[in-house]
mmCIF file of C-alpha atoms in Angstrom:
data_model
loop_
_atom_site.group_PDB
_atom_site.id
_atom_site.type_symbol
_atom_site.label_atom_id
_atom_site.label_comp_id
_atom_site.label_asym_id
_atom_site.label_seq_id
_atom_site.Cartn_x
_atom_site.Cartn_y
_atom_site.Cartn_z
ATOM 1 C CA UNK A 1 45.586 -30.131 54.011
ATOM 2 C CA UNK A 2 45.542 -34.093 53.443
ATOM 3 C CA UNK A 3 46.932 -36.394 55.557
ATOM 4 C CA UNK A 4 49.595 -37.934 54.176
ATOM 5 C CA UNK A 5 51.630 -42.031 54.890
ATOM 6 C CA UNK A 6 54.997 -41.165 55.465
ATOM 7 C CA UNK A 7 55.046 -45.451 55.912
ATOM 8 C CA UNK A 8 54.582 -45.432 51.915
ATOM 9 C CA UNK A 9 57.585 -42.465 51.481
ATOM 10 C CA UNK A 10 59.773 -39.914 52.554
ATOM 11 C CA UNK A 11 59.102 -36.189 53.389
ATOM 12 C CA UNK A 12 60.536 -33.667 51.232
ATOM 13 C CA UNK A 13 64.325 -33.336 51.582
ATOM 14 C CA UNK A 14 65.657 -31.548 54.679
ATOM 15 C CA UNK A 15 67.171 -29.226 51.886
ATOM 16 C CA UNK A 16 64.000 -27.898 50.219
ATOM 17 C CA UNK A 17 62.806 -24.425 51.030
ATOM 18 C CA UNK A 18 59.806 -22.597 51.526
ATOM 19 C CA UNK A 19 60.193 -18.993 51.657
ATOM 20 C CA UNK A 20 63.457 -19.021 51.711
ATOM 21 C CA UNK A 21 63.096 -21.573 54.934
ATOM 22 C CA UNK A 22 64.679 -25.067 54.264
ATOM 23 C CA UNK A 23 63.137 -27.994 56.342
ATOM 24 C CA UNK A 24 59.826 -26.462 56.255
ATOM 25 C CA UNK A 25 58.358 -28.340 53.453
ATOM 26 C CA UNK A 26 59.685 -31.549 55.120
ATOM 27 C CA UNK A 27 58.052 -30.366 58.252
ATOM 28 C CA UNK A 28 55.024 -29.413 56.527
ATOM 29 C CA UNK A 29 54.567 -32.990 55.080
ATOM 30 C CA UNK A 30 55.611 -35.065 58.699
ATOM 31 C CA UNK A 31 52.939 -32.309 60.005
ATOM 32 C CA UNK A 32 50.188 -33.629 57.382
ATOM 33 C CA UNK A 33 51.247 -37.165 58.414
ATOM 34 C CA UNK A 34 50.438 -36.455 62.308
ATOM 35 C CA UNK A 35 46.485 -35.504 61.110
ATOM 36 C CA UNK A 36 43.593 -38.034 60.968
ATOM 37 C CA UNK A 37 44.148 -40.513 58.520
ATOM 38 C CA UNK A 38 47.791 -40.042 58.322
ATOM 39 C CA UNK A 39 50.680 -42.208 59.775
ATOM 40 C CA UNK A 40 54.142 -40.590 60.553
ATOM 41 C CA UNK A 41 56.137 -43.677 60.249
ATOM 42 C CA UNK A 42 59.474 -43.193 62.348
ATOM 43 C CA UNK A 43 59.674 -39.324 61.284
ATOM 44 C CA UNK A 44 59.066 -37.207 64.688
ATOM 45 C CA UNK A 45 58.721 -32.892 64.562
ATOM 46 C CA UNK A 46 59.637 -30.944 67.358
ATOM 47 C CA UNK A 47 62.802 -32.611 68.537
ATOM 48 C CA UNK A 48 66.391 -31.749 66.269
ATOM 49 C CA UNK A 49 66.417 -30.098 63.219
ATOM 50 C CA UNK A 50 62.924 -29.663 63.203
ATOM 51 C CA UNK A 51 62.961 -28.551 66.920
ATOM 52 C CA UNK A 52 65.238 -25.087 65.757
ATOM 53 C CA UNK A 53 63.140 -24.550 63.209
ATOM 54 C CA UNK A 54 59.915 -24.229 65.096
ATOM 55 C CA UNK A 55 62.231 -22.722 68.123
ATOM 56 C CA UNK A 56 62.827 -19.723 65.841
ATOM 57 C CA UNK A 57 58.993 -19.535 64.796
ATOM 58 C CA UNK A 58 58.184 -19.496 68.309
ATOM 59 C CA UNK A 59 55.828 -22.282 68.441
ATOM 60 C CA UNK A 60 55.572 -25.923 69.721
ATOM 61 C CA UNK A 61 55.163 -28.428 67.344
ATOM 62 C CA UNK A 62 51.510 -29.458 68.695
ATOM 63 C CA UNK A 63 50.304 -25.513 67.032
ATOM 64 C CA UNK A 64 52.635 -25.750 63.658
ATOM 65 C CA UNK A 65 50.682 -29.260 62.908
ATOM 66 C CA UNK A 66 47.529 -27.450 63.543
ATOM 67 C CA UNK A 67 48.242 -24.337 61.265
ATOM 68 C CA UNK A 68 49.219 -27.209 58.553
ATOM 69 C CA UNK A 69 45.736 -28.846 59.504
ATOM 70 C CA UNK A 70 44.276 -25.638 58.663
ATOM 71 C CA UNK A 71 46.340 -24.577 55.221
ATOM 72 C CA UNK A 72 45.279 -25.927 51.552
ATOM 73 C CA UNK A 73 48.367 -25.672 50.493
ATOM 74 C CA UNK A 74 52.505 -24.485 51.682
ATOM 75 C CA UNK A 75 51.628 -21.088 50.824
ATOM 76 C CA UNK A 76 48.935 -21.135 53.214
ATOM 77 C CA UNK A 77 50.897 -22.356 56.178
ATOM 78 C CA UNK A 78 53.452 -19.505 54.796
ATOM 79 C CA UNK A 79 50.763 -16.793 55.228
ATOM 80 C CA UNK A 80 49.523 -18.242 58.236
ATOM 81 C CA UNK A 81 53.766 -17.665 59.600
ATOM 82 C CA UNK A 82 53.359 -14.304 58.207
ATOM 83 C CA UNK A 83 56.176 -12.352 60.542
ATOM 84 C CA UNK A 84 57.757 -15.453 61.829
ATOM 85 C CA UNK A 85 59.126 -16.839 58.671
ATOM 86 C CA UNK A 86 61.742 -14.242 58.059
ATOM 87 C CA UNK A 87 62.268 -14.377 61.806
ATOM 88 C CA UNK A 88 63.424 -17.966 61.191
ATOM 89 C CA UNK A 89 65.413 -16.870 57.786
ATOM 90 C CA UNK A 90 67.420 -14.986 59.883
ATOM 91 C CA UNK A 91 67.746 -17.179 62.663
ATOM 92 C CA UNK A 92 68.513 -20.338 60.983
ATOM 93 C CA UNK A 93 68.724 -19.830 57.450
ATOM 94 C CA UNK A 94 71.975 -20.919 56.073
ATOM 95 C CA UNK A 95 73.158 -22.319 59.548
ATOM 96 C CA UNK A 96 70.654 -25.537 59.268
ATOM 97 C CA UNK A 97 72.252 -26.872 56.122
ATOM 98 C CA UNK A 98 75.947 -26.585 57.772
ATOM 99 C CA UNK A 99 75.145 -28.622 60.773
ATOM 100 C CA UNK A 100 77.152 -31.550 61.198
ATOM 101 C CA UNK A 101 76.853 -34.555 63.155
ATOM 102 C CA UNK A 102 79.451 -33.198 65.698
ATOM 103 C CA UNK A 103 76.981 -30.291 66.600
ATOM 104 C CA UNK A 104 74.375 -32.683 67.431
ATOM 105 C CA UNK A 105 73.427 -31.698 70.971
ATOM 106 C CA UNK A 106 74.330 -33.984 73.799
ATOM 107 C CA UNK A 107 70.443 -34.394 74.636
ATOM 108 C CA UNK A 108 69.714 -35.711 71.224
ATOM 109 C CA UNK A 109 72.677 -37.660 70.388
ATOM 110 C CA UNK A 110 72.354 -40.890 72.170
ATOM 111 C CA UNK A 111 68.580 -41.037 70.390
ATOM 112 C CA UNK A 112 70.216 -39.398 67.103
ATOM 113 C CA UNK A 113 72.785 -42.962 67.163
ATOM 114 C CA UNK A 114 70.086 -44.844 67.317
ATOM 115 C CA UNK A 115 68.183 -43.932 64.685
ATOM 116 C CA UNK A 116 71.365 -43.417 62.350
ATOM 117 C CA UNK A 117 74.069 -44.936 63.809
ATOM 118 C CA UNK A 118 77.294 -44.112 66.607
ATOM 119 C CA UNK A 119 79.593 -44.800 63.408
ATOM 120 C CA UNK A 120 79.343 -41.758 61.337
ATOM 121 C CA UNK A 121 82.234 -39.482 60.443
ATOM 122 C CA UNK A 122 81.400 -36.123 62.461
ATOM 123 C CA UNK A 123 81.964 -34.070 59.494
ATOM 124 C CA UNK A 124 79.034 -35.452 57.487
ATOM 125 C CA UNK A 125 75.956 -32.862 57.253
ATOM 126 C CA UNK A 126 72.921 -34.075 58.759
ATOM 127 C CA UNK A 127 71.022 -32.895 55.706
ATOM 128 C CA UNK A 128 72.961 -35.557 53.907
ATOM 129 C CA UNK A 129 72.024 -38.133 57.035
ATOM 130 C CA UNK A 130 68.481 -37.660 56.708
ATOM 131 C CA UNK A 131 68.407 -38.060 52.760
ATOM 132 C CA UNK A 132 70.714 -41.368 52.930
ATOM 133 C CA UNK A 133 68.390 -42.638 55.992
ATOM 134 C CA UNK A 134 65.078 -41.727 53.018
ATOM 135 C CA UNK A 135 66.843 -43.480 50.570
ATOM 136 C CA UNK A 136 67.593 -46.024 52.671
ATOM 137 C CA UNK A 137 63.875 -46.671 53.896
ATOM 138 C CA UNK A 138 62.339 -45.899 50.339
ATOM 139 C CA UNK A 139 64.709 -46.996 47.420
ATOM 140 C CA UNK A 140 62.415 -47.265 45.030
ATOM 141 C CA UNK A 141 60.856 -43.600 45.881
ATOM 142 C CA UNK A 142 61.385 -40.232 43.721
ATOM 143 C CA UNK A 143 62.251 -37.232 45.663
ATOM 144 C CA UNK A 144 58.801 -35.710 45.998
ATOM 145 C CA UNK A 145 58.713 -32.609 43.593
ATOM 146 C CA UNK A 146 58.404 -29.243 45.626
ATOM 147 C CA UNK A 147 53.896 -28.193 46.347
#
């Protein structure tokens, strides 16, 4: 795949699915922004939301950025899943888009604060966090249409 500038715009939205797998196109596109050329911005993988997702694939986020590396496209770094992707429906399907910011884990929350503030209500979904903190870094950016 192609680098992308994650300095220039957002990732997909947390909310977006492949196969059935929400954060995974965001992940694939913060993945495309760790490889040569690319720049991440402040968007991390492996730590958070992203950090159950590739928890329930079984892999570190060092090997998902190199199977993205490797794909032309999402499908690709679907096939190249295979077996783990409905391991992660199952495991974190639905239950990613219901977290709050009261079940962010102690470990992450002081660093979580600091990237989005200790003032939120701790009902508000972190999908909805991550989209106002987009908006808030691109205003002027679309929401990127689904690859």
């Amino acid at each position: 795949m192609t680098p992308l500038d994650l300095t220039h715009g957002p990732p997909r939205s947390p909310r977006e699915e492949l196969c059935e797998v929400c954060m995974l196109p965001r992940m694939i596109d913060i993945a495309r922004a760790k490889l040569p050329g690319g720049d991440v911005g402040q968007y991390q993988i492996g730590r958070g939301m992203s950090g159950l997702v590739l928890s329930a694939f079984g892999l570190s986020a060092e090997r998902f950025v190199e199977m993205v590396r490797d794909a032309g496209t999402d499908a690709d770094v679907a096939m190249a899943l295979g077996r783990r992707v409905a391991v992660a429906r199952r495991a974190v399907g639905a239950r990613l888009g219901r977290v709050t910011v009261a079940d962010v884990p102690a470990d992450l929350k002081e660093s979580f604060q600091q990237f989005y503030g200790a003032d939120l209500p701790s009902d508000r979904l972190v999908f909805d966090v991550l989209e106002a903190d987009d908006r808030k870094m691109f205003p002027d950016h679309k929401a990127k249409e689904a690859s």
